[in-house]
Coordinates of C-alpha atoms in Angstrom, one line a residue:
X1 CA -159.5 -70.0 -6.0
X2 CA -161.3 -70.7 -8.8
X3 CA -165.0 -71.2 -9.0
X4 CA -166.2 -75.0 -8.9
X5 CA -168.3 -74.6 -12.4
X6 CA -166.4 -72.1 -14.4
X7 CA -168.5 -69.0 -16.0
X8 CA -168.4 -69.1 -19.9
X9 CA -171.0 -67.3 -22.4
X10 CA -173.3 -69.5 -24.6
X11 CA -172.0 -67.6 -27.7
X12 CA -169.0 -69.8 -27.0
X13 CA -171.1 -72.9 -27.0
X14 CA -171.0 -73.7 -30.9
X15 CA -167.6 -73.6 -31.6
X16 CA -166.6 -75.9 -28.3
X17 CA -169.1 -78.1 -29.6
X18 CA -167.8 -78.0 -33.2
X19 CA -164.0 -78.9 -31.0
X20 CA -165.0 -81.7 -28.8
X21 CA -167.9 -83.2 -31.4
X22 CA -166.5 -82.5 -35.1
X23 CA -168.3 -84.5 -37.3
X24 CA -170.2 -86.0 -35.4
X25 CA -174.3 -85.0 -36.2
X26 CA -175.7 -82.2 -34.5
X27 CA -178.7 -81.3 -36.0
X28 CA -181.7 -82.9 -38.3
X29 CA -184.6 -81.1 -39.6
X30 CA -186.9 -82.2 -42.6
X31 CA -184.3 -84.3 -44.2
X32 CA -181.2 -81.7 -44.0
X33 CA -178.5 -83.0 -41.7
X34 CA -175.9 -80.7 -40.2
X35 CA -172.5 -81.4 -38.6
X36 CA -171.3 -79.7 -34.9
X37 CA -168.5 -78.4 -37.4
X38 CA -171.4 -77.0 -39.9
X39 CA -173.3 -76.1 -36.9
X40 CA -171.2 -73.9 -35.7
X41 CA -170.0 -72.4 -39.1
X42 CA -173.4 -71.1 -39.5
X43 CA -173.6 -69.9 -36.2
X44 CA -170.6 -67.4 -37.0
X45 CA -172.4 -66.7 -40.5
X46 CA -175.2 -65.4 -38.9
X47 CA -173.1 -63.5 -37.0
X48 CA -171.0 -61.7 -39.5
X49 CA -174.1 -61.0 -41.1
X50 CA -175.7 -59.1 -37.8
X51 CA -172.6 -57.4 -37.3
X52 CA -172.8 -56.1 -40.9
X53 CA -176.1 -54.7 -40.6
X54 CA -174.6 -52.3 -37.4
X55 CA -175.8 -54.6 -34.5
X56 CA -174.3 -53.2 -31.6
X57 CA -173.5 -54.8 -27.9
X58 CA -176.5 -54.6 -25.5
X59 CA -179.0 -53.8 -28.6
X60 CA -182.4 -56.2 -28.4
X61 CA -183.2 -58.4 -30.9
X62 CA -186.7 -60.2 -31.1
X63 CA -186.6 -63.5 -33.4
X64 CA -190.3 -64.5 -34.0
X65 CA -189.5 -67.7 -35.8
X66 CA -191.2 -71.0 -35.6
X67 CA -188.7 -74.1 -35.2
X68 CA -186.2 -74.0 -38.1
X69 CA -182.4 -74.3 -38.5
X70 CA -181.9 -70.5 -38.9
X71 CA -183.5 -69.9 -35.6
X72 CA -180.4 -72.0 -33.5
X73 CA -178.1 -69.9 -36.1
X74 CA -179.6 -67.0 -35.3
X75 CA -180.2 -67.2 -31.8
X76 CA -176.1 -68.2 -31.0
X77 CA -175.2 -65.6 -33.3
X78 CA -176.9 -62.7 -31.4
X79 CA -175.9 -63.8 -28.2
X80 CA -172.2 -64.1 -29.4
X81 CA -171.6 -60.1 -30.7
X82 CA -173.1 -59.3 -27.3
X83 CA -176.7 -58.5 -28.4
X84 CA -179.7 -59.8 -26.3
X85 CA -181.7 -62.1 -27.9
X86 CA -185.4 -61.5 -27.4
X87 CA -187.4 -64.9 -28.4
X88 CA -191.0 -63.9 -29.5
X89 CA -193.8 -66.7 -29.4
X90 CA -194.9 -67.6 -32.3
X91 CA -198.5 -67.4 -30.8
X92 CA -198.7 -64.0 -30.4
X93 CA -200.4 -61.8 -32.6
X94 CA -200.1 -58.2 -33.3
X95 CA -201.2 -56.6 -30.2
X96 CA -198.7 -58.8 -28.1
X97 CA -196.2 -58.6 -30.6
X98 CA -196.4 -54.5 -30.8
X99 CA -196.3 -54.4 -27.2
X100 CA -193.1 -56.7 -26.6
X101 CA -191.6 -54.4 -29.9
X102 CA -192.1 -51.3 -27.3
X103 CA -191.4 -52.8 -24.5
X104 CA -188.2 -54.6 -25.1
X105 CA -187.0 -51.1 -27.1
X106 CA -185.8 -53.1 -29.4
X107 CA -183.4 -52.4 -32.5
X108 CA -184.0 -55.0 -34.7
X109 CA -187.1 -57.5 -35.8
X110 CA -186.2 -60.7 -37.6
X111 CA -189.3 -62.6 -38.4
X112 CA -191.1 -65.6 -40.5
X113 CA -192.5 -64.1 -44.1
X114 CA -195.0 -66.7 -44.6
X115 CA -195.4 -69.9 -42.5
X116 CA -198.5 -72.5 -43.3
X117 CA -201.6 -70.6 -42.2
X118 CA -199.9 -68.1 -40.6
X119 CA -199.1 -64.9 -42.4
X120 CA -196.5 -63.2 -40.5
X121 CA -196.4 -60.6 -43.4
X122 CA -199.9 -59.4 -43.0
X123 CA -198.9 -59.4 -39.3
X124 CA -196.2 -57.0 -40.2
X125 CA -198.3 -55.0 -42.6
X126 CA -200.7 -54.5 -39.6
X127 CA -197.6 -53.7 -37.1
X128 CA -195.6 -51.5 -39.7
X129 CA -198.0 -49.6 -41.9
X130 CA -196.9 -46.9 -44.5
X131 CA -194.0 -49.1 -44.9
X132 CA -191.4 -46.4 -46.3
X133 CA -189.1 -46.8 -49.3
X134 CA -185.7 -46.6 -47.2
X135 CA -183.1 -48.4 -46.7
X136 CA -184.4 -51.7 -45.4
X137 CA -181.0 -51.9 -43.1
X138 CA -182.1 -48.7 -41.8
X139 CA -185.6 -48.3 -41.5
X140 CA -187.5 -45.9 -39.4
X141 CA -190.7 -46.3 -38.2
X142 CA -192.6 -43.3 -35.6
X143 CA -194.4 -45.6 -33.4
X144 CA -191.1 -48.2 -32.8
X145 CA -188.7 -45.1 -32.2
X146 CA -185.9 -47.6 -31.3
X147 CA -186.9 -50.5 -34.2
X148 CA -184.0 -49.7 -37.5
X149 CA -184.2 -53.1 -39.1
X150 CA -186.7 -55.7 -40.0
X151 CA -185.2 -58.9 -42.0
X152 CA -187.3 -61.5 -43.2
X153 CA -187.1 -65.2 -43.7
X154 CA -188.9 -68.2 -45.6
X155 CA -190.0 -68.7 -49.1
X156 CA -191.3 -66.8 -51.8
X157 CA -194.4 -65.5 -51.5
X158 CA -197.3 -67.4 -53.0
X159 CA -199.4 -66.0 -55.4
X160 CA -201.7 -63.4 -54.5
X161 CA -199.5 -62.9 -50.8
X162 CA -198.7 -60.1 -49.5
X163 CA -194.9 -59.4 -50.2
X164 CA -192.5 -56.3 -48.8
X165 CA -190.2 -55.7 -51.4
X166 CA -188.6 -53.3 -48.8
X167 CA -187.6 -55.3 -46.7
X168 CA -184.0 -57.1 -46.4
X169 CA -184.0 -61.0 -46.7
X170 CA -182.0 -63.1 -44.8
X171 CA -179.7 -64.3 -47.8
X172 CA -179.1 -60.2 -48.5
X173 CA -177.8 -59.9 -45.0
X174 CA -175.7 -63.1 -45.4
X175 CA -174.2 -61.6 -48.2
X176 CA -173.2 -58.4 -46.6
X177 CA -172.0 -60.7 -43.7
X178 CA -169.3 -62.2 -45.9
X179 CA -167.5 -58.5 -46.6
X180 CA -167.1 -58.4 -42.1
X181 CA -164.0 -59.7 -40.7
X182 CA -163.2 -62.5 -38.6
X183 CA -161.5 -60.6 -36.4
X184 CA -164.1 -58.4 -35.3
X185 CA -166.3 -61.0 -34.3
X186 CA -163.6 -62.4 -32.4
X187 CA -163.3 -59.4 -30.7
X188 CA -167.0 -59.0 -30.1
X189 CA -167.2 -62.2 -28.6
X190 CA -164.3 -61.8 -26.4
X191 CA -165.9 -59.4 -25.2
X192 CA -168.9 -60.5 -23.7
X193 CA -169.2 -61.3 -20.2
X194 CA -170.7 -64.0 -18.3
X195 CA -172.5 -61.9 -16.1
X196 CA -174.4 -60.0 -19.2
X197 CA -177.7 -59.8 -20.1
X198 CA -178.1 -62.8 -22.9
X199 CA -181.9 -63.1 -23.4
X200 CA -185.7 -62.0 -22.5
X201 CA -188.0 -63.8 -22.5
X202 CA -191.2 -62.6 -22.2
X203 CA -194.0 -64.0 -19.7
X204 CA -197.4 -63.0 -18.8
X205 CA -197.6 -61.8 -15.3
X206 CA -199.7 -60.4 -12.6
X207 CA -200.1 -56.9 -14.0
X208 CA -202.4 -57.5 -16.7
X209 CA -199.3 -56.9 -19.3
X210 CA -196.1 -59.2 -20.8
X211 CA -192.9 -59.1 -18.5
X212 CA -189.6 -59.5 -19.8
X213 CA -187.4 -62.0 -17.8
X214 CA -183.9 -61.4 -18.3
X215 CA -181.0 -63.7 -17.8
X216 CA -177.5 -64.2 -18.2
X217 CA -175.1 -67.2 -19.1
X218 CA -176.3 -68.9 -15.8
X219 CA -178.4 -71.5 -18.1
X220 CA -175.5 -73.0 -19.2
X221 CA -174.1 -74.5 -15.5
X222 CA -178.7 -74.9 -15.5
X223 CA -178.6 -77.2 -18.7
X224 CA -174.8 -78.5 -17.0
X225 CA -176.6 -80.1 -14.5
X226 CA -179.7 -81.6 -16.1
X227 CA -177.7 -83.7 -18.6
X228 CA -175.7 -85.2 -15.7
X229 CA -179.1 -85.6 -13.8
X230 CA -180.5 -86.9 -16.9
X231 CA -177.2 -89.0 -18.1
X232 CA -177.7 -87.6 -21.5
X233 CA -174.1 -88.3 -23.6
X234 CA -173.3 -88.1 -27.3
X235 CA -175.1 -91.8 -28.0
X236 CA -178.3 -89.6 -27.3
X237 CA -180.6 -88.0 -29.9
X238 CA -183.1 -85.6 -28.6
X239 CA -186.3 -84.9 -30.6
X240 CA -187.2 -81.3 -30.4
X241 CA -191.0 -80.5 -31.2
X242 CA -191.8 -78.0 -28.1
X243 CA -191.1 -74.2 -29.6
X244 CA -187.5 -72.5 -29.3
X245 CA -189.1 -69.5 -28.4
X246 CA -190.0 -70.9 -25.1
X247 CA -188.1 -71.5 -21.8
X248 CA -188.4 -75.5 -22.0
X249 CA -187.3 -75.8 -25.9
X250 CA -184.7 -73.1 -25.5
X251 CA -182.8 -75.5 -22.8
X252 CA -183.6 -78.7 -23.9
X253 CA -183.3 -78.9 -27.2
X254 CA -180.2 -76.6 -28.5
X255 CA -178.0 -76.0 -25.4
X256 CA -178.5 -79.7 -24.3
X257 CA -177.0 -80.6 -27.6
X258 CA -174.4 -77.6 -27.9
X259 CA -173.3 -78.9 -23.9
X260 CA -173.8 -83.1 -24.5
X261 CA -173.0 -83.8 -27.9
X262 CA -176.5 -85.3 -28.1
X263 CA -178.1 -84.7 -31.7
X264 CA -180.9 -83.3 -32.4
X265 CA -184.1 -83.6 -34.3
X266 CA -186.1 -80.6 -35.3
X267 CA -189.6 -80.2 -35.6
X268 CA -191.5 -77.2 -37.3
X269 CA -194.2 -77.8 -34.8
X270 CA -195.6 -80.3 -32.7
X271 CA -197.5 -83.5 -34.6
X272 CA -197.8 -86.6 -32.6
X273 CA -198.0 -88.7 -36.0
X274 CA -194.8 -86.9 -37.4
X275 CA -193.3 -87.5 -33.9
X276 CA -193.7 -90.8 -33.7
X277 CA -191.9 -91.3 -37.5
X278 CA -189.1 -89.7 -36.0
X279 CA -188.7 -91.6 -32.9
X280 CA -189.0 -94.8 -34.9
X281 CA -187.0 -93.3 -37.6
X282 CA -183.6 -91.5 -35.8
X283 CA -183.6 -94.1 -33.0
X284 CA -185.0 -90.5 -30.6
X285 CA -183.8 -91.7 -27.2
X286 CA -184.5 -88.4 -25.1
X287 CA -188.6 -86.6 -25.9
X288 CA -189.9 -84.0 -23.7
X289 CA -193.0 -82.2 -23.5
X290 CA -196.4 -81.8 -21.1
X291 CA -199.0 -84.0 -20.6
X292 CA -200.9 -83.0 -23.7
X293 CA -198.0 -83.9 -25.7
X294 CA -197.6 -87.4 -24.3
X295 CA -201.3 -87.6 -24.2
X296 CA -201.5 -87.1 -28.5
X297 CA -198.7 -89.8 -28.8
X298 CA -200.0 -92.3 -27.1
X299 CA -203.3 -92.2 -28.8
X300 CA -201.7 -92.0 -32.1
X301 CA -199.8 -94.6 -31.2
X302 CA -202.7 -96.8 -30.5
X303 CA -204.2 -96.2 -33.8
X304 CA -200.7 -96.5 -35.4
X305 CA -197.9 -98.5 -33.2
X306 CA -194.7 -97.7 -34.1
X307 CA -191.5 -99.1 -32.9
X308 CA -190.7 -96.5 -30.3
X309 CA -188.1 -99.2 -27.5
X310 CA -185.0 -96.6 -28.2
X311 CA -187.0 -93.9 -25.9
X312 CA -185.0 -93.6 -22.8
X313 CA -186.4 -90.6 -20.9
X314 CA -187.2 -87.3 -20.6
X315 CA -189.0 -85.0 -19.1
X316 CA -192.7 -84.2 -18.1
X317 CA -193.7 -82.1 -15.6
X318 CA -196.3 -83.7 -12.9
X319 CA -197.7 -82.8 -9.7
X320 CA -201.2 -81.3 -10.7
X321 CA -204.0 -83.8 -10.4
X322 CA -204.8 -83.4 -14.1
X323 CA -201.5 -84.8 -15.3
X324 CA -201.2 -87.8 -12.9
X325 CA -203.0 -90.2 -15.0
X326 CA -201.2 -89.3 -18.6
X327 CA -198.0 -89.6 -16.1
X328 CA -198.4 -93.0 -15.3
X329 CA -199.7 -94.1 -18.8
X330 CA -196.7 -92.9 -20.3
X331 CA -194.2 -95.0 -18.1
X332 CA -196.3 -98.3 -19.2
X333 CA -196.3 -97.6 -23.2
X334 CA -193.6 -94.8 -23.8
X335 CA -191.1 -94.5 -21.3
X336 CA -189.6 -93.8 -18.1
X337 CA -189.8 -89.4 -17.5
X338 CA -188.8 -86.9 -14.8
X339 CA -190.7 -84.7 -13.5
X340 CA -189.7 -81.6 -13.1
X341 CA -190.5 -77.7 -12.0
X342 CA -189.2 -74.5 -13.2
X343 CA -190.4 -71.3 -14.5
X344 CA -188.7 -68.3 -16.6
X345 CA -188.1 -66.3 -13.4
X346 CA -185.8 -69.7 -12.6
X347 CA -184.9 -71.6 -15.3
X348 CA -186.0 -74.9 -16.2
X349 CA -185.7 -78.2 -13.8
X350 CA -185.0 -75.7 -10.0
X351 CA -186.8 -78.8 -9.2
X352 CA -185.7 -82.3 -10.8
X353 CA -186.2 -86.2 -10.0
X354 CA -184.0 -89.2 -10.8
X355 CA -183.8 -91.7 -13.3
X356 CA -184.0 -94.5 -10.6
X357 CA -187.1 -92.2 -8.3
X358 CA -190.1 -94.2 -7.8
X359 CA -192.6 -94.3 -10.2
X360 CA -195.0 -92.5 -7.8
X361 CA -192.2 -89.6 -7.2
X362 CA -191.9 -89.3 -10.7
X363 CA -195.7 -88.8 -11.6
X364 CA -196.9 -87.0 -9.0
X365 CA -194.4 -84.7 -7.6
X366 CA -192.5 -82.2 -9.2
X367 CA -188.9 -83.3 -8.0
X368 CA -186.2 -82.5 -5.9
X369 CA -184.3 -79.1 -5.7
X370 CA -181.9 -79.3 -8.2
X371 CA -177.9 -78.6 -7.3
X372 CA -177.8 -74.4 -6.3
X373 CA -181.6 -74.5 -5.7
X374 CA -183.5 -74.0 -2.3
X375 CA -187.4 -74.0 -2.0
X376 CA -189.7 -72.8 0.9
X377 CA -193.3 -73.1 1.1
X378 CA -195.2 -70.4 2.8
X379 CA -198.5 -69.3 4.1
X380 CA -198.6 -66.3 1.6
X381 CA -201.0 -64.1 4.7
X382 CA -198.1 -64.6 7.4
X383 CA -195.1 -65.2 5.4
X384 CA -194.4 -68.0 7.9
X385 CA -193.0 -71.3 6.7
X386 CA -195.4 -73.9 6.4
X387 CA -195.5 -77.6 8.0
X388 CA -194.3 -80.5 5.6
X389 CA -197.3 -81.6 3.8
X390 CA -199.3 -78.0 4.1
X391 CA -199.4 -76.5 0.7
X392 CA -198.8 -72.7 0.5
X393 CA -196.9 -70.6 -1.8
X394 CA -193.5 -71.9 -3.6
X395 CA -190.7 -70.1 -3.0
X396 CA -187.2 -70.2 -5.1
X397 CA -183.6 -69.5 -4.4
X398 CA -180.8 -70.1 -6.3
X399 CA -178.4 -69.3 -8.6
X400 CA -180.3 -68.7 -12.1
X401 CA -183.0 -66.3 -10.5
X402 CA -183.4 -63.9 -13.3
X403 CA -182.2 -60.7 -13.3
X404 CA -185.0 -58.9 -13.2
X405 CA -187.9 -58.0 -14.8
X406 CA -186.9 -55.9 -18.2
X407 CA -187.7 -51.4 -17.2
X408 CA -190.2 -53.1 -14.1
X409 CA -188.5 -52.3 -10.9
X410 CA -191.4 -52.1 -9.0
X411 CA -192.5 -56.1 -10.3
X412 CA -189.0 -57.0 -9.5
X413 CA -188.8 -55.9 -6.0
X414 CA -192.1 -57.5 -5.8
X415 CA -191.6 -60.6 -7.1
X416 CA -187.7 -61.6 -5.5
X417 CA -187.3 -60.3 -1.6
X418 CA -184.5 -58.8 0.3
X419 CA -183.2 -62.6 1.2
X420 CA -183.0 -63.4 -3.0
X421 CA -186.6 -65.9 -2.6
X422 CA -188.5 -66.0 -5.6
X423 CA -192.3 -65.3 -4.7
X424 CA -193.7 -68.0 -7.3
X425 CA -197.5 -66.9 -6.7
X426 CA -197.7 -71.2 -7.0
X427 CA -199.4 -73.3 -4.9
X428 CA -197.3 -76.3 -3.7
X429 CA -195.9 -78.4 -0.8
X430 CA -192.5 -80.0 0.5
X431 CA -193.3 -84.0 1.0
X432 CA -192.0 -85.8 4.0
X433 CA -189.8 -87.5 1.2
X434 CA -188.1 -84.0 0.4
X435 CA -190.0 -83.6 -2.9
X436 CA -191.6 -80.4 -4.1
X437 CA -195.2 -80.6 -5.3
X438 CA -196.7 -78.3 -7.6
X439 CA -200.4 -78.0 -7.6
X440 CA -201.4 -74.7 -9.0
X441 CA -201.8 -70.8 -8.6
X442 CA -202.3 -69.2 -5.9
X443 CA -202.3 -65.9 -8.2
X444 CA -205.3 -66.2 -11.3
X445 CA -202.7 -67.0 -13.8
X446 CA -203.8 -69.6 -16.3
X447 CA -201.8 -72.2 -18.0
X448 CA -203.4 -73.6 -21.0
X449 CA -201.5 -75.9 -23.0
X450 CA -198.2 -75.1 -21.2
X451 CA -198.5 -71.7 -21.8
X452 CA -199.2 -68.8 -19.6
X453 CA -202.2 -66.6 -19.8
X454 CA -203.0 -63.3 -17.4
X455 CA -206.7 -63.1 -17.3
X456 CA -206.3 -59.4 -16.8
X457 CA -204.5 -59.2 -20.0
X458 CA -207.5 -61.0 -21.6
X459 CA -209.9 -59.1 -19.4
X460 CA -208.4 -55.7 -20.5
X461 CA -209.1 -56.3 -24.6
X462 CA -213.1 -57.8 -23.8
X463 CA -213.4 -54.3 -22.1
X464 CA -212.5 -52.6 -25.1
X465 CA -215.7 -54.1 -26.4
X466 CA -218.9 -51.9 -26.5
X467 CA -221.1 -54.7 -25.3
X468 CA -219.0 -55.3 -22.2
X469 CA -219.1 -53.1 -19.2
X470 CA -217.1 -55.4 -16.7
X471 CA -215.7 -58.8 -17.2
X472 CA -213.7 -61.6 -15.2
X473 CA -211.8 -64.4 -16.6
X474 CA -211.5 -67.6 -14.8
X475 CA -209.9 -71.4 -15.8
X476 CA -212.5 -74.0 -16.9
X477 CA -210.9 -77.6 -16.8
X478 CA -210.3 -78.8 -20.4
X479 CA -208.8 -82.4 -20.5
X480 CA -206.4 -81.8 -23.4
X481 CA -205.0 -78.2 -22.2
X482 CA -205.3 -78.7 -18.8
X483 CA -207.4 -76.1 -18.7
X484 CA -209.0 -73.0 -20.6
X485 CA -210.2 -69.4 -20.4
X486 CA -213.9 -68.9 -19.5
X487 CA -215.0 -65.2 -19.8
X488 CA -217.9 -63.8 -17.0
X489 CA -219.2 -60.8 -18.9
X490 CA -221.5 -58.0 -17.6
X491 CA -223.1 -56.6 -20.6
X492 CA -223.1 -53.0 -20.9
X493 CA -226.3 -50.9 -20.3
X494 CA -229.0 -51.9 -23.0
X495 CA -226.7 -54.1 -24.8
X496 CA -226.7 -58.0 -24.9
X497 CA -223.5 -59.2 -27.3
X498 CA -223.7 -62.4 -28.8
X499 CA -220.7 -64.9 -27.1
X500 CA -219.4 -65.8 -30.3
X501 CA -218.7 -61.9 -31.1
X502 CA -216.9 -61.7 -28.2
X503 CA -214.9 -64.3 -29.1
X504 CA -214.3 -63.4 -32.6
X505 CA -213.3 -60.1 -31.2
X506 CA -210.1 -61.7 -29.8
X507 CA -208.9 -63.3 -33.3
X508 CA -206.0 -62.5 -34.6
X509 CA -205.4 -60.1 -32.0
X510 CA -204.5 -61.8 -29.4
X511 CA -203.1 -65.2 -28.9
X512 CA -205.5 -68.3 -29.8
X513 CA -204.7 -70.1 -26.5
X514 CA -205.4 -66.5 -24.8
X515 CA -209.2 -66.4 -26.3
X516 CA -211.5 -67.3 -23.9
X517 CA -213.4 -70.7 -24.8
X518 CA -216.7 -69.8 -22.8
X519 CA -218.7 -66.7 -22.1
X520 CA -221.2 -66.7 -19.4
X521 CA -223.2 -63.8 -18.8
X522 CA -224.1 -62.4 -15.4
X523 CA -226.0 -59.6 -13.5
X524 CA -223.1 -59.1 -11.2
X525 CA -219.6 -60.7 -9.4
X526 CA -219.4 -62.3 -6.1
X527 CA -217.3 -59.7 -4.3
X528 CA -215.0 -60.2 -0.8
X529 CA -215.3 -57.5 1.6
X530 CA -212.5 -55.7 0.1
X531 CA -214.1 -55.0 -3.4
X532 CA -212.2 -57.9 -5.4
X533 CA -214.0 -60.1 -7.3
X534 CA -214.1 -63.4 -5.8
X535 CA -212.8 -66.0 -8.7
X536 CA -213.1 -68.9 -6.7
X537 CA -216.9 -68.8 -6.9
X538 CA -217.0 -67.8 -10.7
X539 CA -214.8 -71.2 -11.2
X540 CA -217.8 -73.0 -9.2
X541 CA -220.2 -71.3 -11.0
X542 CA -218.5 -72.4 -14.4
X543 CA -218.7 -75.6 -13.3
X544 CA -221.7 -75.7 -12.7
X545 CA -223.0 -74.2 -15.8
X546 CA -220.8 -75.5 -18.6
X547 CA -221.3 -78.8 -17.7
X548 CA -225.0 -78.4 -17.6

């Protein structure tokens, strides 16, 4: 008997799409538009060219692009000769990008040259020094045993930039991709399975240090039943702002196109004036995004108004306290949204609304299991299930759970039980209506902007400073991000750093929305019995002190 949603691998996805869609638009960024048919002729570009520069089956590949065209190429393309795609954030800087290089043992780098203010190069200068004269298909580089080729795209470098003649460009390798056969990538792609590894990506966890989340093709029956949840059909156009690199534009923006027939309009980055041109310009009927996002719109929107009635929904995550009142602001002056929960451990939308819930269901819950998705809510001491509107920690089952957590064994066992539950470390509850709520972390993650951020991660590179002898990092409210890093600092013996050289010390090392906004100083933590420092007083204590 065959299986009610049949398995296929979303290196197929492109050419289906370019079969049941043809002409039809696909894709719009900056003025370019491409066909499904073009779409997917790229797609097998890209992947002629990868297969020309040696890229075998299982090999990890880390794209650390911002939102452009080549990145849906590219990110097909690897998937479809059997490689794993490794998205990078686009955030990071080069000590998270030098651990997830490590970590991931990856084979190949492919990576922005110069973007606005970002220099990616310098980056890579500071990740790859003594850059050798090799060959730049086959470099080789001590401290990345496993890393043989770095390929660059963008524009030429600008006058007085750094530039790496060594390195191979991404028209070079699209050269050498024309000499491969077809035939071979039809047989690479024939022979990936379903049930392989497709992509990591990489999330900040409990351990003070990145996890990589890997998954197979599950996403696709994920996305699958979203755009029926979501009614999304070839009349749609999605606009894409939120970063490919990330769980929630990876989904929405090119499977839900590849699956739907929907086009899409690609953004570089997120601007809430250039945004709302695009709505009013492409007729956008389908935006997602967090609160922050919504939040930006609508007030450029008051100083601005632009003709934005095509907007039909989309989705934006509620159920936290701080997102309520941007929730029910944006059903009055943008649209109608569902809420949503997921995670990368999960996928996106385990938990989902309806177009026709409540307004109140929709702005301050997080939704309704989604279709292969059960949740529990525990009391995280006993383990015991807790009593309809009791909040406790989320649990997840289903059939996306990832497959583990990439060379951690000891997380993975940690994180998903004998019985297949997910251990979220979120603090929610299951309404008498049957919606989950999301409130928060149990665990001291921190999510500022959308993103996560492991205060131990943040905690570990403040130690490395001589000024600090013990630190603990806390979330402050912040009404934009939702909230931000504050930094409790106990200066070392006979030294008294100055707050703004601690946070300087964190520039360009770490992730901007990692650096801690605040730093208090103190004599010493309020401890628990145990010996752990007890947070929830330094979060009162911020409070307290940052407002004053």
């Amino acid at each position: 008997m065959r299986e009610w949603f049949p398995k296929s691998t979303l290196g197929e996805l492109p050419e289906g799409a370019a079969r049941a869609f043809a002409g039809r638009e696909a894709l719009c960024f900056e003025g370019r538009r491409w066909s499904f048919t073009e779409l997917s002729e790229d797609v097998d570009r890209a992947a002629r060219a990868l297969l020309a520069l040696g890229i075998q089956p299982g090999e990890k590949v880390c794209l650390w692009l911002n939102n452009r065209p080549e990145f849906i190429h590219l990110m097909f393309a690897v998937i479809k000769i059997g490689a794993v795609l490794i998205p990078v954030n686009t955030r990071l800087r080069t000590r998270d990008v030098d651990y997830v290089l490590k970590q991931s043992n990856s084979s190949t780098l492919i990576a922005e040259q110069y973007s606005g203010p970002v220099n990616y190069l310098a980056m890579l200068h500071e990740l790859l020094p003594g850059l050798p004269d090799a060959d730049p298909a086959a470099l080789a580089f001590p401290q990345y045993p496993d890393l043989q080729r770095v390929l660059l795209l963008g524009d030429a470098p600008q006058p007085g930039t750094l530039y790496w003649p060594e390195a191979l460009r991404w028209p070079e390798a699209l050269r050498r991709g024309e000499q491969a056969g077809a035939g071979e990538l039809a047989r690479r792609t024939g022979a990936v399975s379903p049930d392989d590894t497709a992509y990591i990506m990489y999330t900040s966890g409990t351990t003070g240090f990145p996890k990589g989340v890997m998954h197979d093709h599950a996403v696709i029956r994920n996305v699958t039943d979203r755009i029926n949840r979501m009614a999304i059909t070839p009349q749609d156009v999605i606009l894409m702002y939120l970063p490919l690199f990330h769980v929630f534009g990876f989904g929405e923006g090119p499977l839900v196109s590849m699956l739907s027939g929907a086009r899409q309009v690609l953004t570089p980055t997120f601007d809430a004036e250039q945004c709302l041109e695009l709505i009013e310009r492409e007729r956008v009927t389908i935006m997602h995004g967090f609160d922050l996002h919504f939040r930006d719109m609508m007030l450029a929107q008051q100083r601005n108004a632009r003709r934005l009635s095509s907007l039909r929904t989309g989705l934006l995550p509620a159920g936290m306290h701080n997102a309520t009142a941007i929730a029910r602001k944006t059903q009055r002056e943008l649209m109608p949204t569902l809420s949503c929960f997921g995670m990368s451990e999960c996928g996106v939308g385990a938990g989902l609304s309806h177009l026709d819930s409540s307004e109140e269901q929709r702005c301050e819950s997080s939704g309704y299991p989604a279709p292969g998705y059960q949740f529990r809510v525990i009391d995280p001491e006993t383990g015991l299930d807790q009593p309809t509107g009791v909040h406790g920690e989320i649990l997840v089952r289903g059939y996306m759970l990832m497959q583990g957590y990439y060379q951690k064994p000891k997380e993975t066992a940690e994180a998903i039980d004998s019985e297949g539950w997910l251990h979220s470390g979120d603090m929610g509850l299951l309404r008498p209506d049957g919606c989950l709520r999301f409130m928060g972390r149990y665990k001291d993650m921190l999510k500022v902007g959308g993103e996560n951020v492991d205060p131990m991660e943040v905690e570990s590179h403040l130690l490395e400073h001589a000024g600090v002898h013990d630190v603990a990092v806390v979330g402050y409210p912040d009404e934009r991000l939702g909230e931000v890093a504050v930094a409790f600092v106990m200066p070392a013996a006979g030294g008294s750093p100055d707050p703004q050289q601690l946070i300087d010390h964190c520039r360009g090392r770490i992730a901007g929305f990692k650096i801690p906004r605040h730093v208090l100083f103190v004599e010493e933590f309020p401890m628990t019995g145990s010996g752990k420092v007890r947070k929830v007083e330094l979060r009162e204590l911020a409070l307290a002190q940052i407002k004053a």
